[in-house]
Short mmCIF file of C-alpha atoms in Angstrom, two decimals:
data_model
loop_
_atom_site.label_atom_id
_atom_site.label_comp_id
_atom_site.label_asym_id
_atom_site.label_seq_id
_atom_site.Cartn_x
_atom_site.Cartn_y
_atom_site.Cartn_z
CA UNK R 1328 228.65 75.13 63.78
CA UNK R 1329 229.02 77.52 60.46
CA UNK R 1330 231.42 79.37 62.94
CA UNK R 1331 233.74 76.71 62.79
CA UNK R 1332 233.55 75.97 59.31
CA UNK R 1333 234.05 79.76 58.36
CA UNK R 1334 236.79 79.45 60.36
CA UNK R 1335 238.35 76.54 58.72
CA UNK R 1336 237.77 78.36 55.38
CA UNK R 1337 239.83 81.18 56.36
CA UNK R 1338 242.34 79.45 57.87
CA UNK R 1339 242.94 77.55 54.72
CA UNK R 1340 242.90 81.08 52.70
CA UNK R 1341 245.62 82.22 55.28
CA UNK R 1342 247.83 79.45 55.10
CA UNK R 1343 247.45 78.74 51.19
CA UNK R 1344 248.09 82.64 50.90
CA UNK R 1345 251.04 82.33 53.63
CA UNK R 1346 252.59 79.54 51.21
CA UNK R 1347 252.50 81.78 47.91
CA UNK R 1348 254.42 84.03 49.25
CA UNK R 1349 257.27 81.98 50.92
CA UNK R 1350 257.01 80.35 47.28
CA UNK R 1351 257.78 83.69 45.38
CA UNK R 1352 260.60 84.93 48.24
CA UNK R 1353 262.44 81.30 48.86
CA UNK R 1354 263.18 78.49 46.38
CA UNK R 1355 262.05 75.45 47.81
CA UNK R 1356 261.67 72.01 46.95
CA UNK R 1357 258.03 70.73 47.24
CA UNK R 1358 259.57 68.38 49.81
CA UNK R 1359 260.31 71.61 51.78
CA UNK R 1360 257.28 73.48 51.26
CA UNK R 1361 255.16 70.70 52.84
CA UNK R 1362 256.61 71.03 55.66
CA UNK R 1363 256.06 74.38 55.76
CA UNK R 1364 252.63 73.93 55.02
CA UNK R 1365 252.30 71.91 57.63
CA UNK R 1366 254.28 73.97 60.38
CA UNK R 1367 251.94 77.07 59.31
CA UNK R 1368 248.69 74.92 59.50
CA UNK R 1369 249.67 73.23 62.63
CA UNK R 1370 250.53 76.86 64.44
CA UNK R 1371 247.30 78.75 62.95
CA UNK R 1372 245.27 75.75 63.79
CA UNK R 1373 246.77 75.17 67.49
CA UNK R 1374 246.67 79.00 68.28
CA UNK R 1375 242.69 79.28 67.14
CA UNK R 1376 241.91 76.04 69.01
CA UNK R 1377 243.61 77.15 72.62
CA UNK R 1378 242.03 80.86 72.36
CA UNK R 1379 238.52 78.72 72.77
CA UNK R 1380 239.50 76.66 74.72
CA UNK R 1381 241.13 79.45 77.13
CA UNK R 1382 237.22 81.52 76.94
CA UNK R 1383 235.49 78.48 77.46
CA UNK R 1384 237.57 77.05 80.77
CA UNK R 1385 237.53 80.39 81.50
CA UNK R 1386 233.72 81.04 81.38
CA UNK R 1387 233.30 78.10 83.40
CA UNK R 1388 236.04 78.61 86.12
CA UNK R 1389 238.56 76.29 85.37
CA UNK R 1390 241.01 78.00 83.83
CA UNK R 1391 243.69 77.40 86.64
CA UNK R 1392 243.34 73.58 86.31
CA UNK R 1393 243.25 73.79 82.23
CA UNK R 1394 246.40 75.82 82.21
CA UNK R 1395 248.43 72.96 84.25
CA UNK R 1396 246.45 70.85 81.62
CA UNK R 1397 247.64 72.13 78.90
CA UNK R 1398 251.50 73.07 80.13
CA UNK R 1399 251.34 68.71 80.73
CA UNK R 1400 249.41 67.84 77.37
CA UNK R 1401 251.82 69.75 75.09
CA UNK R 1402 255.13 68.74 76.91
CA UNK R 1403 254.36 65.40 76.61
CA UNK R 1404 252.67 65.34 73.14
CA UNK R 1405 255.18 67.16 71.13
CA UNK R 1406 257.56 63.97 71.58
CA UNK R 1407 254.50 60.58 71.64
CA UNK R 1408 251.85 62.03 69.29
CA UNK R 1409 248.36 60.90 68.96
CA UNK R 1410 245.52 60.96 67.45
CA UNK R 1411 244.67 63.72 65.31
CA UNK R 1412 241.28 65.45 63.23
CA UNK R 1413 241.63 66.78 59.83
CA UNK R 1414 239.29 69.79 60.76
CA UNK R 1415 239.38 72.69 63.25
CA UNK R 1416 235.82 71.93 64.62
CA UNK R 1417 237.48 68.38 64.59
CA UNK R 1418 240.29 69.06 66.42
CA UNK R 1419 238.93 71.75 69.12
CA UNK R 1420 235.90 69.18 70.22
CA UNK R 1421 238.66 66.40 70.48
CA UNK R 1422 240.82 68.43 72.90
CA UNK R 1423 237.81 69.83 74.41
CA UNK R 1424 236.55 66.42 75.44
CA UNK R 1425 240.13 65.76 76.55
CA UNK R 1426 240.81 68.60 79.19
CA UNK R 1427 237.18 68.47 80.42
CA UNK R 1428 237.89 64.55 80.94
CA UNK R 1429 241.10 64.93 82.96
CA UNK R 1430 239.90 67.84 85.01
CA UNK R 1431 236.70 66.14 85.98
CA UNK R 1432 238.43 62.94 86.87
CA UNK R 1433 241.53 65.11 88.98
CA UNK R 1434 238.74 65.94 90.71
CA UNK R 1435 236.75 62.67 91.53
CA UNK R 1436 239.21 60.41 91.74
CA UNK R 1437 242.88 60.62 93.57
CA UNK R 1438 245.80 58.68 91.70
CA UNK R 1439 248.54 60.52 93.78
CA UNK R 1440 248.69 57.75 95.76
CA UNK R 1441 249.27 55.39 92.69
CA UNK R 1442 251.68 57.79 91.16
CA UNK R 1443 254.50 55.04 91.18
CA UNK R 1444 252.49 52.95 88.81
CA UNK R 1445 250.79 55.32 86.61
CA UNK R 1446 254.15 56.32 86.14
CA UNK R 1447 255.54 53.65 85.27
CA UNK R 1448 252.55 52.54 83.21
CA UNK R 1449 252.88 55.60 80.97
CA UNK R 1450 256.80 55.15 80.20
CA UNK R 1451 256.36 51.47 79.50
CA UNK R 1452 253.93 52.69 77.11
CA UNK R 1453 256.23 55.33 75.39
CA UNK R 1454 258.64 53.05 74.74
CA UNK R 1455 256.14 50.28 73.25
CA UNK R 1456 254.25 52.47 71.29
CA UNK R 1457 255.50 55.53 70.31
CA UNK R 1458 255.71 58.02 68.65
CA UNK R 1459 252.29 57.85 67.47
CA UNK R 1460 252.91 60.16 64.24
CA UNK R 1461 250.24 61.25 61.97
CA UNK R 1462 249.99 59.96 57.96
CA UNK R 1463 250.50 63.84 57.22
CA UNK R 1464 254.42 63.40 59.14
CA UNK R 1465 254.82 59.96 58.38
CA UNK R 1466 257.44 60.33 55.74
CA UNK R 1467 259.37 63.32 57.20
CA UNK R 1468 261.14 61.41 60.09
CA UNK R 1469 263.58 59.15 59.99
CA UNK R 1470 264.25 56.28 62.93
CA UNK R 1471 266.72 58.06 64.48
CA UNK R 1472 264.51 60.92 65.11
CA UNK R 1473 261.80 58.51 66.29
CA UNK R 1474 264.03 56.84 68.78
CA UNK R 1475 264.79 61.23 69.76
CA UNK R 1476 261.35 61.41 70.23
CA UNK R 1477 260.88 58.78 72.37
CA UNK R 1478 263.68 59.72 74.75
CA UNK R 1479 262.55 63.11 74.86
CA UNK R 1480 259.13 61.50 75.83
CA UNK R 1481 260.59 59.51 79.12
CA UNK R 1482 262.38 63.05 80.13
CA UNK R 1483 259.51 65.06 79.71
CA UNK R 1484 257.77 62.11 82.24
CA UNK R 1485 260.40 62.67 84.39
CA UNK R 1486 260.15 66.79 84.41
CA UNK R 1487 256.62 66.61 84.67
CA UNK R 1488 256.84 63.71 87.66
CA UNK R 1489 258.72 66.39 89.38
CA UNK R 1490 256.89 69.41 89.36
CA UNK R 1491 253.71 67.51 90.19
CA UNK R 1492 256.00 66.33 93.35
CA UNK R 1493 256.38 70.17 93.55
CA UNK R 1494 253.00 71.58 93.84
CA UNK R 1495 250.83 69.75 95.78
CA UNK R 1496 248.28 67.38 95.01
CA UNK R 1497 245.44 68.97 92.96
CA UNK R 1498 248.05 69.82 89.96
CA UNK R 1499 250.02 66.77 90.81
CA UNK R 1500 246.68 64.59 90.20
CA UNK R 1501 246.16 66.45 87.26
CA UNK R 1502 249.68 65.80 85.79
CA UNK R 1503 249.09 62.38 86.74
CA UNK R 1504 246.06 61.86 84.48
CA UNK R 1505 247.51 63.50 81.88
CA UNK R 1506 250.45 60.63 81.83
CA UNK R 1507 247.22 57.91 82.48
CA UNK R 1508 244.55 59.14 79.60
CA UNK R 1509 247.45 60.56 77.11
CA UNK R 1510 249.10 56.86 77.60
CA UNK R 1511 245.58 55.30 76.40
CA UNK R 1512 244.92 57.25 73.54
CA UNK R 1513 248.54 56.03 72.38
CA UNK R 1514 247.69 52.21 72.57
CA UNK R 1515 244.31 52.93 71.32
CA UNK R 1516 245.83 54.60 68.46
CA UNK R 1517 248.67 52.30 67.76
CA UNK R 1518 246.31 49.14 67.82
CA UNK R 1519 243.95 50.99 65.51
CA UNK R 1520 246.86 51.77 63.14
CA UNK R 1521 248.16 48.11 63.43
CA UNK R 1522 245.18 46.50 62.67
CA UNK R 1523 244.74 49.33 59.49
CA UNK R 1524 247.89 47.60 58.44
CA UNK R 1525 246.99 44.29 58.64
CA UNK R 1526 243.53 44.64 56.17
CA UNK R 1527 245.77 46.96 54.08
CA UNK R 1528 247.53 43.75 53.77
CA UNK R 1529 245.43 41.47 53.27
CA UNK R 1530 243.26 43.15 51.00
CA UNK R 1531 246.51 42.98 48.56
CA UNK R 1532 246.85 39.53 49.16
CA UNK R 1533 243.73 38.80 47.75
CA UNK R 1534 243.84 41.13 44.89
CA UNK R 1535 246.95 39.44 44.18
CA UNK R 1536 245.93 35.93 44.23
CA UNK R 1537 242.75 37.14 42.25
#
């Protein structure tokens, strides 16, 4: 555990000394240097969090089926989002949970022969519900981008559909729950946001009436 919360210290040293620097060489707005910030954390934090995930896949002889895994998770989650940790520990054990869950499930139970609807299933809920985009991004898209993302979403179904067609049914099942689980964790996380709203709300009501 102190592992991962040197880790997180240092990372924030990195990127905070990162920043400083771009500050001195480039004149940004503050507008701009958040999303910097954010670009350098996200990178830093991603790169840390698939080296241990790589060793520990690895260690336990799955690294073939987490590779596949992970080519599906991040083609598809670039454009619907999700639900994300503040934290590296945070983060890692989240997506640590998540590839151990879809590669234990590709190998109990067989959705190739449902493809058609778990397809289906997961671009109905694209364009329902996302992109799911986290309160740190919130402000830096505009609708138009949105609606991008969610078109890029379907085609990445669509690439991924195929190359599961492609290469037989182990990775194809494995593509397959990534569409199922990754289309779950979007509901889950747009009803959690909605209802989020909705006490947001009504908690001003009432200090309004009061």
């Amino acid at each position: 555990m102190s592992i991962f919360v040197s880790c997180d210290k240092l990372f924030q040293r990195v990127v905070s000394k990162c920043l400083i620097v771009l500050q001195k060489d480039l004149e940004k707005s503050n507008e701009q240097m958040q999303k910097i910030n954010f670009a350098l954390s996200t990178i830093l934090s991603e790169a840390i969090k698939i080296l241990l995930l790589v060793i520990f896949f690895g260690y336990i002889h799955k690294l073939n089926l987490f590779m596949v895994c992970l080519f599906a998770l991040l083609m598809l989650r670039s454009f619907v989002g999700g639900s994300h940790r503040e934290t590296i520990l945070g983060c890692f054990f989240q997506s640590l949970v998540t590839f151990a869950t879809i590669i234990y499930l590709s190998e109990k139970i067989r959705l190739f022969y449902l493809k058609n609807i778990v397809v289906i299933i997961a671009m109905l809920g694209i364009c329902f519900f996302s992109p799911c985009i986290s309160r740190k991004r919130a402000n830096m898209y505009s609708e138009a981008r949105k609606q991008k993302f969610k078109v890029n979403a379907l085609c990445s179904i669509i690439v991924l559909y195929t190359i599961s067609e492609m290469n037989g049914e182990t990775y194809g099942n494995i593509i397959l729950w990534v569409f199922l689980l990754q289309t779950i964790e979007l509901i889950v996380v747009a009803i959690v946001k909605n209802i989020g709203r909705r006490m947001k709300h009504g908690e001003q009501i009432e200090k309004g009436i009061e």
